[in-house]
Every structure is written in structure tokens, then in C-alpha cells.
Short mmCIF file of C-alpha atoms and ligand atoms in Angstrom, two decimals:
data_model
loop_
_atom_site.label_atom_id
_atom_site.label_comp_id
_atom_site.label_asym_id
_atom_site.label_seq_id
_atom_site.Cartn_x
_atom_site.Cartn_y
_atom_site.Cartn_z
CA MET A 546 178.57 114.59 127.21
CA LYS A 547 174.89 114.26 128.14
CA LYS A 548 172.07 116.21 126.50
CA ILE A 549 169.46 116.87 129.13
CA LEU A 550 165.91 118.26 129.03
CA ILE A 551 164.55 119.41 132.39
CA ILE A 552 160.89 120.36 132.72
CA GLY A 553 160.22 122.28 135.92
CA ALA A 554 163.86 123.33 135.82
CA THR A 555 163.47 125.98 138.54
CA SER A 556 162.58 123.29 141.12
CA ALA A 557 165.09 123.02 143.96
CA ILE A 558 165.51 119.27 143.41
CA ALA A 559 165.91 119.71 139.62
CA THR A 560 168.45 122.51 140.12
CA ALA A 561 170.50 120.29 142.43
CA CYS A 562 170.46 117.50 139.81
CA ALA A 563 171.43 119.95 137.06
CA ARG A 564 174.43 121.15 139.09
CA LEU A 565 175.74 117.58 139.28
CA TRP A 566 175.29 117.07 135.54
CA ALA A 567 176.80 120.50 134.78
CA SER A 568 180.04 119.47 136.48
CA GLN A 569 180.18 116.59 133.97
CA GLY A 570 179.90 119.06 131.06
CA ALA A 571 176.26 118.38 130.16
CA GLU A 572 174.24 120.39 127.66
CA PHE A 573 170.81 121.54 128.85
CA PHE A 574 167.38 122.56 127.57
CA LEU A 575 165.62 124.02 130.61
CA VAL A 576 161.86 124.54 130.73
CA ALA A 577 160.06 126.58 133.40
CA ARG A 578 157.70 129.54 133.72
CA ASN A 579 159.93 131.98 135.65
CA ASP A 580 162.37 133.66 133.24
CA GLU A 581 164.39 135.41 135.93
CA ARG A 582 165.02 132.20 137.87
CA LEU A 583 165.83 130.38 134.62
CA GLN A 584 168.48 132.99 133.80
CA GLN A 585 170.03 132.69 137.27
CA ILE A 586 170.14 128.90 136.98
CA ALA A 587 171.70 129.07 133.50
CA THR A 588 174.47 131.39 134.77
CA ASP A 589 175.11 129.07 137.71
CA LEU A 590 175.21 125.93 135.53
CA LYS A 591 177.61 127.50 133.02
CA ALA A 592 179.93 128.49 135.87
CA ARG A 593 179.86 124.86 137.03
CA GLY A 594 180.88 123.47 133.63
CA ALA A 595 177.69 123.13 131.55
CA LYS A 596 178.59 123.08 127.86
CA ALA A 597 175.48 124.98 126.79
CA VAL A 598 172.16 126.00 128.33
CA THR A 599 169.05 126.87 126.33
CA LEU A 600 166.04 128.31 128.14
CA HIS A 601 162.36 127.92 127.30
CA ASN A 602 159.39 129.50 129.05
CA MET A 603 156.33 127.25 129.38
CA ASP A 604 153.55 126.60 131.83
CA VAL A 605 153.17 122.82 131.88
CA THR A 606 149.37 123.04 131.91
CA ASP A 607 149.44 124.84 128.55
CA TYR A 608 149.13 121.58 126.62
CA ASP A 609 149.07 123.30 123.23
CA ALA A 610 152.58 124.61 123.97
CA HIS A 611 154.07 121.13 124.48
CA PRO A 612 154.75 120.28 120.79
CA ASP A 613 156.56 123.59 120.23
CA MET A 614 158.67 123.05 123.35
CA LEU A 615 159.69 119.58 122.19
CA GLU A 616 160.46 120.81 118.68
CA LYS A 617 162.69 123.60 120.05
CA CYS A 618 164.35 121.18 122.45
CA LEU A 619 165.22 118.80 119.60
CA ALA A 620 166.44 121.66 117.41
CA SER A 621 168.76 122.64 120.23
CA LEU A 622 169.93 119.25 121.60
CA ARG A 623 169.34 117.06 118.48
CA GLN A 624 168.93 114.03 120.75
CA ILE A 625 167.75 113.83 124.36
CA ASP A 626 169.75 111.52 126.64
CA ILE A 627 167.82 112.33 129.81
CA ALA A 628 164.45 114.06 130.25
CA LEU A 629 163.75 114.94 133.87
CA ILE A 630 160.18 115.94 134.74
CA ALA A 631 160.35 117.82 138.00
CA HIS A 632 157.53 120.38 138.24
CA GLY A 633 154.88 120.15 140.92
CA THR A 634 152.80 121.98 143.50
CA LEU A 635 151.68 120.85 146.93
CA PRO A 636 148.04 121.88 147.31
CA ASP A 637 146.24 122.52 150.56
CA GLN A 638 144.08 119.40 150.99
CA GLN A 639 141.27 121.18 152.81
CA THR A 640 141.01 123.82 150.07
CA CYS A 641 140.77 121.00 147.51
CA GLU A 642 137.92 119.47 149.53
CA GLN A 643 135.97 122.74 149.49
CA ASP A 644 136.75 123.93 145.97
CA VAL A 645 136.46 121.43 143.13
CA ALA A 646 138.04 123.88 140.67
CA VAL A 647 141.20 124.05 142.81
CA ALA A 648 141.24 120.26 143.17
CA LEU A 649 141.04 119.76 139.40
CA ARG A 650 143.63 122.46 138.72
CA GLU A 651 146.05 120.82 141.15
CA PHE A 652 145.39 117.40 139.65
CA ALA A 653 146.16 118.85 136.22
CA ASN A 654 149.37 120.47 137.45
CA ASN A 655 150.70 117.37 139.21
CA GLY A 656 149.11 114.57 137.18
CA THR A 657 147.59 115.35 133.79
CA SER A 658 150.42 117.65 132.66
CA VAL A 659 153.00 114.94 133.41
CA ILE A 660 151.00 112.34 131.48
CA ALA A 661 150.65 114.74 128.53
CA LEU A 662 154.38 115.50 128.49
CA LEU A 663 155.41 111.86 128.90
CA SER A 664 153.08 110.77 126.09
CA ARG A 665 154.85 113.08 123.65
CA LEU A 666 158.33 112.38 125.01
CA ALA A 667 157.73 108.62 124.90
CA ASN A 668 157.12 108.73 121.16
CA GLN A 669 160.30 110.76 120.61
CA PHE A 670 162.34 108.39 122.80
CA GLU A 671 160.82 105.38 121.05
CA PHE A 672 161.99 106.90 117.76
CA GLN A 673 165.49 107.54 119.20
CA ARG A 674 165.58 104.01 120.74
CA TRP A 675 167.74 105.49 123.44
CA GLY A 676 167.66 107.57 126.62
CA THR A 677 166.07 107.87 130.04
CA LEU A 678 162.79 109.42 131.09
CA ALA A 679 163.19 110.38 134.75
CA VAL A 680 159.99 111.37 136.50
CA ILE A 681 159.62 112.83 139.97
CA SER A 682 156.56 111.30 141.58
CA SER A 683 156.28 111.06 145.39
CA VAL A 684 155.89 108.68 148.32
CA ALA A 685 152.49 110.41 148.63
CA GLY A 686 151.32 108.34 145.65
CA ASP A 687 151.91 105.05 147.48
CA ARG A 688 148.85 105.35 149.70
CA GLY A 689 146.00 107.85 149.91
CA ARG A 690 146.29 109.67 153.22
CA PRO A 691 143.61 112.03 154.59
CA SER A 692 146.11 114.90 154.91
CA ASN A 693 147.03 115.07 151.20
CA TYR A 694 145.09 112.62 149.07
CA LEU A 695 144.50 115.04 146.17
CA TYR A 696 148.25 115.44 145.63
CA GLY A 697 148.72 111.72 146.38
CA THR A 698 146.14 110.76 143.74
CA ALA A 699 147.95 112.78 141.07
CA LYS A 700 151.30 111.23 142.04
CA ALA A 701 149.76 107.72 142.08
CA ALA A 702 148.53 108.34 138.53
CA VAL A 703 152.04 109.43 137.53
CA SER A 704 153.67 106.39 139.17
CA THR A 705 151.25 103.95 137.52
CA PHE A 706 151.67 105.67 134.14
CA CYS A 707 155.46 105.36 134.49
CA GLU A 708 155.15 101.67 135.36
CA GLY A 709 153.26 100.95 132.13
CA LEU A 710 155.50 103.22 130.08
CA ARG A 711 158.63 101.55 131.48
CA ALA A 712 157.42 98.13 130.29
CA ARG A 713 156.47 99.56 126.87
CA LEU A 714 159.76 101.40 126.27
CA PHE A 715 162.06 98.73 127.74
CA LYS A 716 161.52 96.78 124.52
CA VAL A 717 163.07 99.60 122.47
CA GLY A 718 166.02 100.35 124.73
CA VAL A 719 164.51 103.35 126.55
CA HIS A 720 164.51 103.51 130.31
CA VAL A 721 161.89 105.04 132.61
CA ILE A 722 162.76 105.75 136.24
CA THR A 723 160.15 106.69 138.83
CA ILE A 724 161.55 108.86 141.61
CA LYS A 725 159.71 108.94 144.93
CA PRO A 726 161.08 111.55 147.32
CA GLY A 727 159.89 111.78 150.91
CA PHE A 728 159.95 115.15 152.70
CA VAL A 729 162.50 117.48 151.08
CA ASP A 730 163.44 120.95 152.28
CA THR A 731 162.42 123.00 149.21
CA PRO A 732 160.15 126.01 148.50
CA MET A 733 157.30 123.52 148.04
CA THR A 734 157.39 122.48 151.70
CA LYS A 735 158.20 125.94 153.12
CA GLY A 736 156.32 126.55 156.37
CA LEU A 737 155.31 122.90 156.81
CA ILE A 738 156.48 121.10 159.92
CA PHE A 739 157.86 117.57 159.58
CA PRO A 740 159.98 115.47 161.97
CA ALA A 741 163.54 116.78 161.35
CA MET A 742 165.02 113.29 160.93
CA LEU A 743 162.67 112.64 157.99
CA VAL A 744 163.56 115.81 156.06
CA ALA A 745 166.23 115.57 153.34
CA GLN A 746 168.10 118.33 151.55
CA PRO A 747 167.72 118.75 147.75
CA ASP A 748 171.44 117.92 147.21
CA GLN A 749 171.05 114.59 148.98
CA VAL A 750 168.00 113.69 146.88
CA ALA A 751 169.73 114.89 143.70
CA ARG A 752 172.73 112.62 144.30
CA ARG A 753 170.38 109.67 144.62
CA ILE A 754 168.48 110.65 141.46
CA VAL A 755 171.62 111.08 139.35
CA LYS A 756 172.99 107.76 140.62
CA GLY A 757 169.63 106.03 140.04
CA ILE A 758 169.53 107.26 136.45
CA LYS A 759 173.12 106.10 135.88
CA ARG A 760 172.40 102.56 137.10
CA SER A 761 169.03 102.40 135.29
CA ALA A 762 167.01 101.85 138.46
CA ASN A 763 163.28 101.36 137.92
CA ILE A 764 161.88 102.97 141.07
CA ILE A 765 163.87 104.84 143.67
CA TYR A 766 162.85 106.24 147.03
CA ALA A 767 164.82 109.33 148.03
CA PRO A 768 166.32 109.03 150.57
CA GLY A 769 166.28 105.23 150.43
CA PHE A 770 164.81 104.71 153.92
CA TRP A 771 161.43 105.86 152.57
CA TRP A 772 161.07 102.43 150.99
CA GLY A 773 160.83 100.99 154.52
CA VAL A 774 158.55 103.78 155.79
CA MET A 775 156.14 103.29 152.91
CA PHE A 776 156.31 99.50 153.22
CA ILE A 777 155.00 99.89 156.77
CA ILE A 778 152.37 102.47 155.80
CA LYS A 779 151.15 100.29 152.91
CA SER A 780 150.97 97.25 155.24
CA ILE A 781 148.53 98.87 157.67
CA PRO A 782 145.15 97.14 157.19
CA GLU A 783 142.44 99.41 155.81
CA PHE A 784 140.20 99.00 158.88
CA VAL A 785 143.03 100.44 161.01
CA PHE A 786 144.29 102.92 158.41
CA LYS A 787 140.94 104.72 158.12
CA LYS A 788 140.95 105.44 161.87
CA ILE A 789 144.35 107.14 161.98
CA ASN A 790 145.20 110.68 160.98
CA ILE A 791 148.30 110.86 158.83
N1 NAP B 2057 159.70 118.83 148.43
C1 NAP B 2057 159.17 117.68 148.78
O1 NAP B 2057 159.03 117.35 149.97
C2 NAP B 2057 158.75 116.69 147.73
C3 NAP B 2057 158.37 115.41 148.11
C4 NAP B 2057 157.97 114.49 147.16
C5 NAP B 2057 157.94 114.85 145.84
N2 NAP B 2057 158.30 116.11 145.46
C6 NAP B 2057 158.22 116.44 144.05
O2 NAP B 2057 159.50 116.91 143.64
C7 NAP B 2057 159.33 117.72 142.46
C8 NAP B 2057 160.17 118.97 142.64
O3 NAP B 2057 159.65 119.77 143.69
P1 NAP B 2057 160.58 120.59 144.69
O4 NAP B 2057 160.49 119.94 146.01
O5 NAP B 2057 161.91 120.78 144.07
O6 NAP B 2057 159.78 121.95 144.84
P2 NAP B 2057 159.98 123.39 144.21
O7 NAP B 2057 161.38 123.87 144.39
O8 NAP B 2057 158.87 124.20 144.77
O9 NAP B 2057 159.77 123.14 142.66
C9 NAP B 2057 158.54 122.98 142.05
C10 NAP B 2057 158.69 123.58 140.68
O10 NAP B 2057 157.56 123.28 139.87
C11 NAP B 2057 157.33 124.42 139.05
N3 NAP B 2057 155.96 124.44 138.57
C12 NAP B 2057 154.83 124.25 139.29
N4 NAP B 2057 153.77 124.35 138.50
C13 NAP B 2057 154.23 124.62 137.25
C14 NAP B 2057 153.62 124.88 136.02
N5 NAP B 2057 152.27 124.86 135.89
N6 NAP B 2057 154.39 125.13 134.93
C15 NAP B 2057 155.74 125.16 135.05
N7 NAP B 2057 156.39 124.94 136.21
C16 NAP B 2057 155.64 124.68 137.29
C17 NAP B 2057 157.59 125.59 139.98
O11 NAP B 2057 157.81 126.74 139.20
P3 NAP B 2057 157.43 128.21 139.77
O12 NAP B 2057 158.59 128.57 140.67
O13 NAP B 2057 157.34 129.03 138.54
O14 NAP B 2057 156.15 128.09 140.52
C18 NAP B 2057 158.82 125.12 140.71
O15 NAP B 2057 160.01 125.47 140.04
C19 NAP B 2057 157.82 117.95 142.34
O16 NAP B 2057 157.31 117.06 141.38
C20 NAP B 2057 157.29 117.57 143.69
O17 NAP B 2057 155.94 117.15 143.63
C21 NAP B 2057 158.71 117.05 146.37
#
């Protein structure tokens, strides 16, 4: 029976992952900032077979609250088998260009907060010498595109941080998986228009995440075809790339 910490537990992708783990009888410590949604998710997970669900309210950018969250999580779970970091916001790129305060706030929400959380969790996992840190980054971090490079920069920072952390923690038996979804139909992308064939459902992405964690994959694209899409996008020479609008 797995003991699972989920940060950003109200995310559609995280909820879909939690449902899969609940059916295996997992025990959860769920962290998010919306109490009502947390309660709904806890009821749903218990109905699906979760052994126990503990809820914790925290805004991830409240860095002073991180130690207390981790302490309460350990008091509840004793040991963490999987920590999934799933929170995020998709900022409007043009607003970020005009308002530095918004740009820095969004970078903190998507980048700095993840680094802060992983830094604390890494030390706990190093002490345990066991477990998986699963981090949702994005294909957006693979190359800076004019349409969303603020978000992409934060995700690139997360992906690079995970790469270094993976090599550090491998030596003590702890695994770090970087998850790079493409376009997923969740509240985050509501109202945005993407080619239908490129849009995945949260359940589909969750199945890939849960499987990736089980087989200790290092980096997964979700769905898998995004590896090919990003390979092509990364291969475009800079002198061509800067002329196109993507
Ligand atoms: N959807 C996509 O196309 C896509 C693509 C690539 C990567 N991703 C990544 O996938 C992850 C999950 O996103 P999703 O698609 O499942 O979207 P989602 O359903 O909108 O979930 C995002 C979650 O992050 C939480 N959150 C945001 N800022 C927070 C904060 N400061 N403190 C605590 N919680 C905070 C939100 O909570 P509230 O409800 O309280 O705001 C929400 O539950 C994110 O890391 C996202 O960047 C998504």
C-alpha cells in the first residue's frame, strides 16, 4: 500500500492520478489551497478505495509554510513512497511582457515554488533512502517559444533542476521522474484553442504518469508522441525558429 503526497492535489491531472492510486488502496496526504475542492476529492478517493486521506491547505508560494506541511505529512504518512508535484498556472504571455510583477509572480508559482518544495523533499527522501519524486514540468520547457516563454522558462528551470536532483538522489536509491505533458484538457487550458488531435484527456496522461513512476522512467512525455513533436521543434535552427510564430 503506497503512501502518497500530492502537492497541487486539486489539479485535474493530479486528481486523475490519485484515482488510479486510490483503486490500489493508497494512503494520501493532499495539499492544495481550495478546501472545498480538497474535501470533494477526498470523498471521491475514499469511495474508490483509498485507505486514508489527510488534507492540508497551503499556497505553494508561501515558502514559510513548507516545513510545517512536510512535518504534518510525515506525522500522517510516516514515510512518503511517492511525492507528486502538480500545481501550476498558465500565464498570459503578453501580460507578463507588460507587467514585470506578474511575470515574477508566475515564475515563482511555476518555478521557484517547485524548487523550494523539491529542495526540502529531497533531503527527506535522501534520509529515507527510498521513494519517488514525480514532478510535472511541461513540453513548454523544452524550447522558449514567443507565445509562452515565461511559463516555458519556469518549466525549463524545473526540468533542469530535476535532472540534477535525479543524478544526486540516484546514488541513495531515490528516483526522480520529470513529466512533460503536451496540451491537456484541464481548467488550466480552458478557453484556449489547440488542434484537437494534439489534446489529451487528464485520464490518459494520468495512466502514463502512474505507469512511468512504476517503471522508474527518468523523463516521460505525455502522451508519448510529444517526444517526437518536441524533437522536431528543438531541431529547428535558431535563424529559422526566430522567424516563426509558435
Ligand atoms: N493542461 C495542460 O495542457 C498542461 C500541459 C503541460 C503541463 N501542465 C502542467 O500540469 C500540472 C497540472 O495542471 P493541470 O493541467 O492539471 O491544471 P489544473 O487542473 O488547472 O491544475 C492546476 C492546479 O494548480 C493549483 N495551484 C496553482 N497555483 C497554486 C498555488 N500558488 N498554491 C497551491 N496550488 C496552486 C491550482 O489550484 P487552484 O484551483 O486553487 O487554483 C490547480 O489545482 C501543472 O504543473 C501544469 O503546469 C499542464
